[in-house]
CSV table of C-alpha atoms in Angstrom, one decimal:
chain,number,residue,atom,x,y,z
A,12,MET,CA,60.3,128.7,64.6
A,13,ALA,CA,60.6,125.3,66.2
A,14,THR,CA,57.8,122.8,66.1
A,15,THR,CA,56.2,121.4,69.5
A,16,GLU,CA,58.0,118.2,68.8
A,17,GLU,CA,61.5,120.2,68.6
A,18,ILE,CA,60.6,121.7,71.5
A,19,ARG,CA,59.5,118.7,73.3
A,20,SER,CA,62.7,116.8,72.2
A,21,SER,CA,65.3,119.9,73.5
A,22,LEU,CA,63.7,120.1,76.9
A,23,ALA,CA,64.0,116.5,77.4
A,24,GLU,CA,67.5,116.7,76.6
A,25,ILE,CA,68.0,119.6,79.2
A,26,VAL,CA,65.9,117.2,81.9
A,27,ASN,CA,68.1,114.5,81.3
A,28,GLU,CA,71.0,116.7,81.7
A,29,VAL,CA,69.8,117.7,85.2
A,30,ALA,CA,67.8,114.9,86.5
A,31,GLY,CA,69.1,111.9,84.5
A,32,ILE,CA,65.7,111.1,83.4
A,33,PRO,CA,65.5,108.9,80.1
A,34,VAL,CA,65.0,111.2,77.3
A,35,SER,CA,62.1,108.9,76.1
A,36,ASP,CA,60.0,109.3,79.3
A,37,VAL,CA,59.9,113.1,79.0
A,38,GLN,CA,56.6,113.7,77.2
A,39,LEU,CA,53.9,116.4,77.4
A,40,ASP,CA,51.5,114.8,79.7
A,41,LYS,CA,54.4,114.0,82.4
A,42,SER,CA,54.4,116.5,85.9
A,43,PHE,CA,57.9,117.6,86.3
A,44,THR,CA,57.7,117.0,90.1
A,45,ASP,CA,55.1,113.8,90.2
A,46,ASP,CA,56.5,111.8,87.0
A,47,LEU,CA,60.4,113.0,86.5
A,48,ASP,CA,61.3,113.4,89.7
A,49,VAL,CA,62.4,117.0,89.2
A,50,ASP,CA,62.6,118.8,92.5
A,51,SER,CA,62.4,122.5,93.0
A,52,LEU,CA,66.0,123.1,92.6
A,53,SER,CA,66.6,121.2,89.7
A,54,MET,CA,63.4,122.8,88.1
A,55,VAL,CA,65.2,126.1,88.6
A,56,GLU,CA,68.2,124.5,86.7
A,57,VAL,CA,65.8,123.5,83.7
A,58,VAL,CA,64.0,126.8,83.7
A,59,VAL,CA,67.6,128.6,83.3
A,60,ALA,CA,68.6,126.1,80.7
A,61,ALA,CA,65.6,126.3,78.8
A,62,GLU,CA,65.8,130.0,78.6
A,63,GLU,CA,69.3,129.8,77.4
A,64,LYS,CA,68.3,127.0,74.7
A,65,PHE,CA,65.4,128.6,73.5
A,66,ASP,CA,66.1,132.5,73.9
A,67,VAL,CA,63.0,133.5,76.1
A,68,LYS,CA,62.4,134.7,79.5
A,69,ILE,CA,60.5,132.8,82.1
A,70,PRO,CA,59.8,134.6,85.0
A,71,ASP,CA,60.1,133.2,88.5
A,72,ASP,CA,56.2,134.0,89.1
A,73,GLU,CA,55.4,131.6,86.2
A,74,VAL,CA,57.4,128.7,87.0
A,75,LYS,CA,55.1,127.3,89.7
A,76,ASN,CA,52.5,127.0,86.6
A,77,LEU,CA,54.5,124.9,84.5
A,78,LYS,CA,53.8,121.5,86.1
A,79,THR,CA,53.6,119.3,83.2
A,80,VAL,CA,56.0,119.4,80.5
A,81,GLY,CA,53.3,120.3,78.1
A,82,ASP,CA,52.8,123.8,80.2
A,83,ALA,CA,56.4,124.6,79.6
A,84,VAL,CA,56.4,123.5,75.9
A,85,ALA,CA,53.4,125.7,75.4
A,86,PHE,CA,54.9,128.9,77.3
A,87,ILE,CA,58.2,128.6,75.5
A,88,GLU,CA,56.1,128.2,72.1
A,89,ARG,CA,53.8,131.7,73.3
A,90,ALA,CA,57.0,133.3,74.4
A,91,SER,CA,59.2,132.8,71.1
A,92,SER,CA,56.3,133.4,68.6
B,14,MET,CA,80.6,102.5,135.7
B,15,SER,CA,83.0,102.3,133.1
B,16,PRO,CA,82.3,104.5,130.0
B,17,THR,CA,80.7,102.9,126.9
B,18,ARG,CA,83.2,101.1,124.7
B,19,VAL,CA,83.7,102.6,120.8
B,20,LEU,CA,84.4,100.3,118.1
B,21,VAL,CA,85.5,100.9,114.6
B,22,THR,CA,83.4,98.3,112.7
B,23,GLY,CA,83.7,99.9,108.9
B,24,LEU,CA,86.5,101.5,106.7
B,25,GLY,CA,86.3,103.4,103.5
B,26,VAL,CA,88.5,106.2,101.8
B,27,THR,CA,89.1,107.8,98.3
B,28,THR,CA,92.7,109.5,98.4
B,29,PRO,CA,95.9,110.2,96.3
B,30,LEU,CA,96.8,106.3,96.8
B,31,GLY,CA,93.9,104.5,95.6
B,32,GLY,CA,90.0,104.5,95.7
B,33,ASP,CA,89.2,102.4,98.6
B,34,VAL,CA,90.9,101.2,101.6
B,35,PRO,CA,92.6,98.0,99.8
B,36,SER,CA,94.6,99.9,97.4
B,37,THR,CA,95.3,102.8,99.6
B,38,TRP,CA,96.7,100.5,102.4
B,39,ASP,CA,98.7,98.4,99.8
B,40,ALA,CA,100.2,101.7,98.6
B,41,LEU,CA,101.1,102.9,101.9
B,42,LEU,CA,103.0,99.7,102.6
B,43,ALA,CA,104.8,99.8,99.5
B,44,GLY,CA,106.1,103.0,100.1
B,45,ARG,CA,104.3,104.8,97.1
B,46,SER,CA,104.0,108.6,96.5
B,47,GLY,CA,100.7,109.9,95.5
B,48,VAL,CA,102.3,113.4,94.8
B,49,ASN,CA,101.9,114.4,91.0
B,50,ARG,CA,102.8,117.7,89.0
B,51,LEU,CA,99.7,119.4,88.3
B,52,GLU,CA,99.1,119.5,84.5
B,53,GLN,CA,96.1,121.8,84.5
B,54,ASP,CA,96.8,125.0,82.2
B,55,TRP,CA,95.7,126.9,85.7
B,56,ALA,CA,99.1,125.4,87.4
B,57,GLU,CA,101.5,127.3,85.0
B,58,GLN,CA,101.3,130.8,86.6
B,59,LEU,CA,101.5,129.3,90.3
B,60,PRO,CA,104.7,128.9,92.0
B,61,VAL,CA,103.5,125.5,93.5
B,62,ARG,CA,102.6,123.5,91.1
B,63,ILE,CA,102.6,120.0,92.8
B,64,ALA,CA,99.7,118.3,94.7
B,65,ALA,CA,98.4,114.9,95.7
B,66,GLU,CA,95.3,114.6,93.2
B,67,VAL,CA,93.2,111.4,94.2
B,68,ALA,CA,93.8,108.2,92.6
B,69,VAL,CA,90.7,107.5,90.9
B,70,GLU,CA,88.3,110.7,89.8
B,71,PRO,CA,84.8,110.7,91.4
B,72,ALA,CA,83.0,110.5,88.1
B,73,GLU,CA,84.7,107.1,87.2
B,74,VAL,CA,82.5,105.9,90.7
B,75,LEU,CA,79.2,108.0,91.1
B,76,ASP,CA,76.2,108.0,89.5
B,77,ARG,CA,76.3,111.2,86.8
B,78,VAL,CA,73.3,113.3,88.2
B,79,LYS,CA,74.2,112.5,91.8
B,80,ALA,CA,77.6,113.4,91.2
B,81,ARG,CA,76.6,116.9,89.6
B,82,ARG,CA,74.3,117.9,92.7
B,83,LEU,CA,77.5,117.3,94.9
B,84,ASP,CA,80.8,119.7,95.5
B,85,ARG,CA,84.1,117.5,94.8
B,86,SER,CA,84.7,117.6,98.5
B,87,ALA,CA,81.1,116.0,99.0
B,88,GLN,CA,81.6,113.6,96.5
B,89,PHE,CA,85.1,112.3,98.4
B,90,ALA,CA,82.9,111.7,101.5
B,91,MET,CA,80.2,109.8,99.9
B,92,ILE,CA,82.4,107.5,98.1
B,93,ALA,CA,84.1,106.8,101.3
B,94,ALA,CA,81.0,106.3,103.1
B,95,GLN,CA,79.7,104.2,100.7
B,96,GLU,CA,82.4,101.8,101.2
B,97,ALA,CA,82.7,102.2,105.1
B,98,TRP,CA,79.0,101.3,105.1
B,99,GLU,CA,79.2,98.4,102.9
B,100,ASP,CA,82.1,97.5,105.1
B,101,SER,CA,80.4,97.8,108.3
B,102,GLY,CA,77.7,95.3,107.1
B,103,LEU,CA,75.1,97.6,108.4
B,104,SER,CA,72.0,98.3,106.6
B,105,ARG,CA,69.5,101.2,107.1
B,106,ASP,CA,66.6,99.0,107.0
B,107,ASP,CA,67.7,96.9,110.0
B,108,MET,CA,68.4,99.5,112.4
B,109,ASP,CA,67.2,102.3,114.4
B,110,ARG,CA,68.0,105.3,112.3
B,111,GLU,CA,67.5,108.1,115.3
B,112,ARG,CA,70.2,105.9,116.7
B,113,LEU,CA,72.7,106.6,113.8
B,114,GLY,CA,74.7,109.8,113.3
B,115,VAL,CA,77.3,111.6,110.7
B,116,ALA,CA,80.1,113.9,112.2
B,117,VAL,CA,82.2,114.6,108.6
B,118,ALA,CA,84.4,117.1,108.9
B,119,SER,CA,86.3,119.6,106.2
B,120,GLY,CA,88.4,122.4,106.5
B,121,ILE,CA,87.6,124.4,104.0
B,122,GLY,CA,84.2,123.3,102.3
B,123,GLY,CA,82.7,123.5,99.2
B,124,ILE,CA,85.3,125.9,97.7
B,125,GLN,CA,85.1,124.8,94.4
B,126,THR,CA,81.5,125.1,93.7
B,127,LEU,CA,81.8,128.4,95.6
B,128,LEU,CA,84.8,129.8,93.2
B,129,ALA,CA,82.9,128.2,90.1
B,130,ASN,CA,80.0,129.8,90.7
B,131,TYR,CA,81.3,133.4,91.6
B,132,ASP,CA,82.8,133.2,87.8
B,133,LEU,CA,79.5,132.3,86.6
B,134,LEU,CA,77.9,135.5,88.5
B,135,GLN,CA,81.0,137.5,87.1
B,136,ASP,CA,81.0,136.2,83.7
B,137,LYS,CA,77.5,135.7,82.8
B,138,GLY,CA,75.1,137.1,85.8
B,139,PRO,CA,73.0,136.2,88.4
B,140,ARG,CA,70.4,134.2,86.7
B,141,ARG,CA,73.4,131.9,85.8
B,142,VAL,CA,74.5,131.1,89.7
B,143,SER,CA,73.2,127.6,90.3
B,144,PRO,CA,70.4,126.9,92.5
B,145,LEU,CA,72.3,124.1,93.8
B,146,ALA,CA,75.4,126.7,95.2
B,147,ILE,CA,74.3,126.4,98.6
B,148,PRO,CA,73.5,123.5,99.4
B,149,MET,CA,76.8,122.2,97.4
B,150,LEU,CA,79.1,124.8,98.9
B,151,MET,CA,78.1,124.6,102.6
B,152,PRO,CA,80.6,123.4,105.0
B,153,ASN,CA,78.1,120.6,106.2
B,154,SER,CA,77.0,119.7,102.9
B,155,ALA,CA,79.3,116.3,103.1
B,156,ALA,CA,77.7,115.8,106.1
B,157,ALA,CA,74.5,116.1,105.4
B,158,ASN,CA,74.6,114.0,101.9
B,159,VAL,CA,76.2,111.2,104.0
B,160,GLY,CA,73.3,111.5,106.4
B,161,LEU,CA,71.0,111.5,103.5
B,162,PHE,CA,72.5,108.4,102.4
B,163,VAL,CA,72.2,106.3,105.3
B,164,GLY,CA,69.1,108.0,106.6
B,165,ALA,CA,70.7,109.1,109.8
B,166,GLN,CA,68.4,110.8,112.2
B,167,SER,CA,70.5,111.3,115.4
B,168,GLY,CA,72.9,114.4,115.0
B,169,VAL,CA,74.5,115.0,111.9
B,170,HIS,CA,77.4,117.6,112.4
B,171,THR,CA,80.3,119.2,111.0
B,172,PRO,CA,83.6,119.9,112.9
B,173,VAL,CA,85.5,122.7,111.6
B,174,SER,CA,89.3,122.9,113.0
B,175,ALA,CA,91.4,123.2,109.9
B,176,CYS,CA,93.4,120.5,109.9
B,177,ALA,CA,92.6,118.7,113.1
B,178,SER,CA,89.0,118.5,111.7
B,179,GLY,CA,89.2,114.7,111.0
B,180,ASN,CA,90.4,114.2,114.2
B,181,GLU,CA,87.8,116.5,115.8
B,182,ALA,CA,85.0,114.7,113.9
B,183,ILE,CA,86.1,110.8,115.3
B,184,SER,CA,86.3,112.7,119.0
B,185,LEU,CA,83.0,114.4,118.5
B,186,GLY,CA,81.3,110.8,117.2
B,187,VAL,CA,82.9,109.2,120.1
B,188,ASP,CA,81.0,111.6,122.4
B,189,MET,CA,78.0,111.0,120.8
B,190,ILE,CA,77.9,107.2,121.7
B,191,ARG,CA,79.6,107.5,125.1
B,192,LEU,CA,76.9,110.1,125.7
B,193,GLY,CA,74.0,108.0,124.5
B,194,ARG,CA,72.9,110.2,121.8
B,195,ALA,CA,73.6,107.3,119.3
B,196,ASP,CA,74.5,103.6,118.6
B,197,VAL,CA,76.3,104.3,115.2
B,198,VAL,CA,78.0,107.3,114.0
B,199,LEU,CA,79.8,107.9,110.3
B,200,ALA,CA,82.8,110.0,111.2
B,201,GLY,CA,85.7,111.6,109.4
B,202,GLY,CA,86.3,114.0,106.8
B,203,THR,CA,86.9,115.2,103.4
B,204,GLU,CA,88.5,117.7,101.5
B,205,ALA,CA,88.8,119.0,98.0
B,206,CYS,CA,91.1,122.2,97.4
B,207,VAL,CA,93.5,121.6,94.9
B,208,HIS,CA,92.4,124.7,92.9
B,209,PRO,CA,94.4,127.7,92.1
B,210,LEU,CA,93.3,130.0,94.8
B,211,PRO,CA,93.9,127.7,97.8
B,212,LEU,CA,97.5,126.6,96.1
B,213,ALA,CA,98.3,130.3,96.1
B,214,ALA,CA,96.9,131.3,99.3
B,215,PHE,CA,98.6,128.4,100.9
B,216,GLY,CA,101.9,129.2,99.0
B,217,GLN,CA,101.8,132.9,100.2
B,218,MET,CA,101.8,131.5,103.9
B,219,MET,CA,104.9,130.0,103.0
B,220,ALA,CA,103.4,126.5,104.1
B,221,LEU,CA,103.8,124.5,100.7
B,222,SER,CA,106.8,122.7,99.3
B,223,LYS,CA,108.2,124.0,96.2
B,224,ARG,CA,110.0,121.1,94.7
B,225,ASN,CA,107.9,121.3,91.4
B,226,ASP,CA,110.8,119.8,89.8
B,227,ASP,CA,110.6,116.3,92.1
B,228,PRO,CA,106.8,115.9,92.9
B,229,GLU,CA,107.4,112.5,94.9
B,230,ALA,CA,110.2,113.6,96.9
B,231,ALA,CA,108.4,116.9,97.9
B,232,SER,CA,106.5,115.6,100.9
B,233,ARG,CA,109.6,114.6,103.6
B,234,PRO,CA,108.6,114.9,107.3
B,235,TRP,CA,111.5,114.9,109.3
B,236,ASP,CA,114.0,115.2,106.6
B,237,VAL,CA,116.5,118.3,106.7
B,238,GLY,CA,115.6,119.1,103.1
B,239,ARG,CA,111.8,119.8,103.7
B,240,ASP,CA,110.3,123.2,102.9
B,241,GLY,CA,106.7,122.7,103.2
B,242,PHE,CA,103.9,120.3,103.1
B,243,VAL,CA,102.1,119.3,99.5
B,244,LEU,CA,98.2,119.9,99.3
B,245,GLY,CA,96.3,116.6,99.0
B,246,GLU,CA,92.6,115.8,98.5
B,247,GLY,CA,90.4,112.7,99.3
B,248,GLY,CA,88.2,111.8,102.3
B,249,GLY,CA,87.8,109.0,104.7
B,250,ILE,CA,84.9,108.0,106.8
B,251,LEU,CA,84.9,105.4,110.0
B,252,VAL,CA,82.0,103.9,111.3
B,253,LEU,CA,82.0,104.2,115.3
B,254,GLU,CA,80.0,101.7,117.1
B,255,SER,CA,78.7,101.3,120.6
B,256,GLU,CA,80.4,97.8,121.9
B,257,ALA,CA,76.8,96.6,122.7
B,258,HIS,CA,75.5,97.4,119.5
B,259,ALA,CA,78.4,96.0,117.6
B,260,ARG,CA,78.3,92.6,119.4
B,261,ALA,CA,74.4,91.9,119.4
B,262,ARG,CA,74.9,92.1,115.4
B,263,GLY,CA,78.1,89.8,115.4
B,264,ALA,CA,80.1,92.6,114.0
B,265,ARG,CA,83.9,92.5,112.9
B,266,ALA,CA,85.7,95.2,115.0
B,267,TYR,CA,89.3,96.7,113.5
B,268,ALA,CA,90.0,98.4,116.8
B,269,GLU,CA,88.7,100.3,119.4
B,270,VAL,CA,88.5,104.0,119.9
B,271,ALA,CA,90.0,104.5,123.7
B,272,GLY,CA,90.0,108.1,124.1
B,273,ALA,CA,90.3,111.5,122.6
B,274,GLY,CA,92.6,114.6,123.4
B,275,VAL,CA,91.3,117.9,122.4
B,276,THR,CA,93.2,121.2,123.1
B,277,ALA,CA,94.1,124.7,122.1
B,278,ASP,CA,97.6,126.5,121.9
B,279,SER,CA,96.1,130.0,122.4
B,280,HIS,CA,99.5,131.0,121.1
B,281,ASP,CA,99.2,131.9,117.3
B,282,ILE,CA,96.9,131.8,114.7
B,283,ALA,CA,98.8,130.0,112.0
B,284,GLN,CA,102.0,129.3,113.8
B,285,PRO,CA,102.2,126.1,116.2
B,286,HIS,CA,103.5,126.6,119.8
B,287,PRO,CA,107.3,126.1,119.1
B,288,GLU,CA,107.4,123.2,121.9
B,289,GLY,CA,104.0,121.7,121.3
B,290,PHE,CA,102.4,122.3,124.7
B,291,GLY,CA,99.3,122.1,123.2
B,292,ALA,CA,99.8,119.1,121.1
B,293,SER,CA,101.5,117.7,124.4
B,294,ARG,CA,98.2,118.4,126.5
B,295,ALA,CA,96.2,116.6,123.6
B,296,MET,CA,98.4,113.4,123.8
B,297,ALA,CA,98.5,113.3,127.5
B,298,MET,CA,94.7,113.6,127.6
B,299,ALA,CA,93.7,110.9,125.1
B,300,LEU,CA,95.9,108.6,126.9
B,301,ARG,CA,94.2,109.7,130.4
B,302,GLU,CA,90.8,109.2,128.8
B,303,ALA,CA,91.9,105.7,127.2
B,304,SER,CA,93.2,104.8,130.7
B,305,LEU,CA,96.7,104.2,128.8
B,306,ALA,CA,100.1,104.8,130.4
B,307,PRO,CA,102.9,105.4,127.7
B,308,GLY,CA,104.6,102.5,127.6
B,309,ASP,CA,101.1,101.0,126.2
B,310,ILE,CA,101.6,103.1,122.9
B,311,ARG,CA,103.6,101.2,120.1
B,312,HIS,CA,102.7,103.1,117.3
B,313,ILE,CA,102.1,106.8,116.6
B,314,ASN,CA,100.7,108.5,113.0
B,315,ALA,CA,102.4,111.8,113.5
B,316,HIS,CA,100.6,115.0,112.4
B,317,ALA,CA,104.3,115.6,110.5
B,318,THR,CA,103.3,117.6,107.6
B,319,SER,CA,106.7,118.3,106.5
B,320,THR,CA,106.8,121.7,107.6
B,321,PRO,CA,110.5,123.1,109.2
B,322,GLN,CA,108.9,124.3,112.4
B,323,GLY,CA,105.8,121.9,112.8
B,324,ASP,CA,107.4,118.7,112.6
B,325,ILE,CA,110.3,119.7,115.1
B,326,ALA,CA,107.4,121.1,117.7
B,327,GLU,CA,105.7,117.7,117.3
B,328,ALA,CA,108.5,115.6,117.6
B,329,MET,CA,109.4,117.7,120.8
B,330,ALA,CA,105.6,117.1,122.4
B,331,ILE,CA,105.9,113.3,121.7
B,332,ARG,CA,109.0,113.1,124.0
B,333,ALA,CA,107.9,115.6,126.5
B,334,THR,CA,104.6,113.4,126.9
B,335,LEU,CA,105.9,109.8,126.8
B,336,GLY,CA,109.0,110.2,128.4
B,337,ASN,CA,111.3,107.4,127.9
B,338,ALA,CA,108.7,105.5,126.6
B,339,THR,CA,109.2,107.3,123.4
B,340,ASP,CA,111.9,104.9,122.5
B,341,GLY,CA,109.7,101.8,122.3
B,342,ILE,CA,107.4,103.5,119.6
B,343,VAL,CA,107.4,103.6,116.0
B,344,VAL,CA,106.4,106.5,114.3
B,345,SER,CA,105.2,107.0,111.1
B,346,GLY,CA,104.7,110.3,108.8
B,347,THR,CA,102.1,109.0,105.8
B,348,LYS,CA,101.7,112.5,104.6
B,349,SER,CA,105.0,111.7,103.0
B,350,MET,CA,103.1,109.4,100.7
B,351,THR,CA,99.7,110.8,100.9
B,352,GLY,CA,100.4,114.7,100.9
B,353,HIS,CA,98.4,117.0,103.5
B,354,LEU,CA,94.6,116.3,103.2
B,355,LEU,CA,93.6,119.0,105.6
B,356,GLY,CA,90.3,118.5,107.0
B,357,ALA,CA,90.5,114.8,105.7
B,358,ALA,CA,94.1,114.3,107.5
B,359,GLY,CA,92.7,112.9,110.5
B,360,ALA,CA,90.1,110.7,109.4
B,361,LEU,CA,92.7,109.0,106.7
B,362,GLU,CA,95.3,108.8,109.3
B,363,SER,CA,92.9,107.1,111.8
B,364,ILE,CA,92.2,104.8,109.5
B,365,ALA,CA,96.0,104.2,108.8
B,366,THR,CA,96.5,104.1,112.5
B,367,VAL,CA,93.6,101.4,113.0
B,368,LEU,CA,95.1,99.5,110.0
B,369,VAL,CA,98.4,99.1,112.0
B,370,LEU,CA,96.8,97.5,114.7
B,371,HIS,CA,94.7,95.2,112.5
B,372,HIS,CA,97.6,93.9,110.4
B,373,ARG,CA,100.2,94.7,112.8
B,374,LEU,CA,102.1,96.3,110.2
B,375,VAL,CA,103.3,99.8,110.4
B,376,PRO,CA,104.0,102.0,106.9
B,377,PRO,CA,106.8,103.7,106.4
B,378,THR,CA,107.9,107.1,106.0
B,379,ILE,CA,109.5,107.8,102.7
B,380,ASN,CA,112.0,110.2,101.6
B,381,LEU,CA,113.6,110.7,105.0
B,382,ASP,CA,117.1,110.6,103.5
B,383,ASP,CA,119.0,112.8,106.1
B,384,ARG,CA,117.0,113.3,109.6
B,385,ASP,CA,117.0,116.4,111.3
B,386,PRO,CA,119.1,116.1,114.1
B,387,GLU,CA,116.3,118.0,116.2
B,388,ILE,CA,114.2,115.0,116.2
B,389,ASP,CA,114.6,112.1,118.3
B,390,LEU,CA,112.2,109.7,117.4
B,391,ASP,CA,112.0,105.7,115.7
B,392,ILE,CA,110.6,106.7,112.5
B,393,ALA,CA,109.9,103.7,110.2
B,394,THR,CA,111.2,104.1,106.9
B,395,LYS,CA,110.6,100.8,105.9
B,396,VAL,CA,107.6,98.3,106.7
B,397,ARG,CA,107.9,97.4,110.3
B,398,ASP,CA,106.2,94.8,112.2
B,399,LEU,CA,104.1,96.1,115.3
B,400,SER,CA,104.9,93.7,118.2
B,401,GLN,CA,102.0,91.0,119.2
B,402,GLY,CA,100.1,91.1,122.5
B,403,ASP,CA,97.8,94.3,123.3
B,404,ALA,CA,99.0,97.6,121.7
B,405,ALA,CA,97.6,101.1,121.5
B,406,ALA,CA,98.5,103.8,119.2
B,407,LEU,CA,98.0,107.4,118.7
B,408,ASN,CA,97.2,109.5,115.7
B,409,ASN,CA,98.0,113.6,116.0
B,410,SER,CA,96.0,116.0,113.8
B,411,PHE,CA,97.2,119.8,114.7
B,412,GLY,CA,95.4,122.9,112.9
B,413,PHE,CA,95.9,126.5,112.2
B,414,GLY,CA,93.9,128.0,114.7
B,415,GLY,CA,95.9,126.3,117.3
B,416,HIS,CA,93.7,123.4,117.4
B,417,ASN,CA,95.3,119.7,118.7
B,418,VAL,CA,93.3,116.5,118.9
B,419,ALA,CA,94.9,113.4,119.6
B,420,ILE,CA,92.9,109.7,119.2
B,421,ALA,CA,94.2,106.7,120.9
B,422,PHE,CA,93.2,103.3,119.4
B,423,THR,CA,93.6,99.9,121.1
B,424,ASN,CA,93.5,96.5,119.3
B,425,VAL,CA,90.3,94.2,120.0
């Protein structure tokens, strides 16, 4: 079972790959759209890559609730527990 | 009232000969072939294993994150647009962007994105299809991305007329300026289909050269040994600008786009009219629109793809249109070096034509070892000087579907 920091770190690598945001900028309190410039299409890419990486399902209806990196990390922790 | 004059004030390309205009022009004058053997694994099964791939991979030039959101065809267009925009000296902050338009053509569009995502769908299911697939594969993607890059807020268009597309974009750009819809238009074309499916499909049309063992000799317009075209890839963009707008900012102009002729054969979906009637009418229309006489034309960049029928039809059309004045015209077939860039061909060859008028040098046609006796043209086989004084030149592009577009350029 991955720790919160391990999930954040892996998610940061995905955000870096998709949107070019430096890994160190992808912190729990950061908003995907407002702080990290991840647009709606890139967000889908992040979600699909995260599903693959963490072997979880993130339903389409849930994606709009994942406003911050912390929201996404918490969802992945719940889904994989 | 005479029509608004349209000047060419910026040029940009990425081609099988070079990653920008200076390197491409130098290679054209040097008579260098951009055709190569395809080394990819997928090429082994194909009857045609040669193509003219770009000299500089887009990944070497574009920001990684920007590049992954663009189909290869849009990547070429962006590279060409960046060079052309910088070359023009225009800046998005210093101009009325509601007067700035785009016309970037493609013959086939984002086919590599389409096929890669179909493979993902088959192999891994719908969840793995990219959310960027549609904005990347749509035929207007290159034009829209160029529009976003410069901030264009007049019309942003994508003419699609197979291998005439690039010239049709230039014709449309001129229309936009002459109709008063824009002061500046980035016009050109892009194509990226060096991929097994288009290679197999064009191969099945018996349209491609099979000279796999001698790639650099494969594209040989007007030579008796020609056996089809060589697929090329790349992009080209011209900045078209109204004379008033260009003069007001003291812009440097390479040439004037004096007129365009656009016709259809209405003959066959794939074969050109055997005597080139539609091609002839396109050239005549361009001359008329430009108020030029046949004797004003000093140079033609011919469509000349190196197919058995097409090269003859065009040569007949040139003589039918220009009569005895044909004897005073130096003709080039630059596809002998670049291969056939399909929807980008008209853009690249218009840029070559503009540079002929600007530098007064005509690039050679390579591989013309044994001229087809049916071809009665003065074809440059080494670099030739263009005579001084006022000069006009034509660039021809013809496409599957029977599309014919001729553009007339004059020196400034």
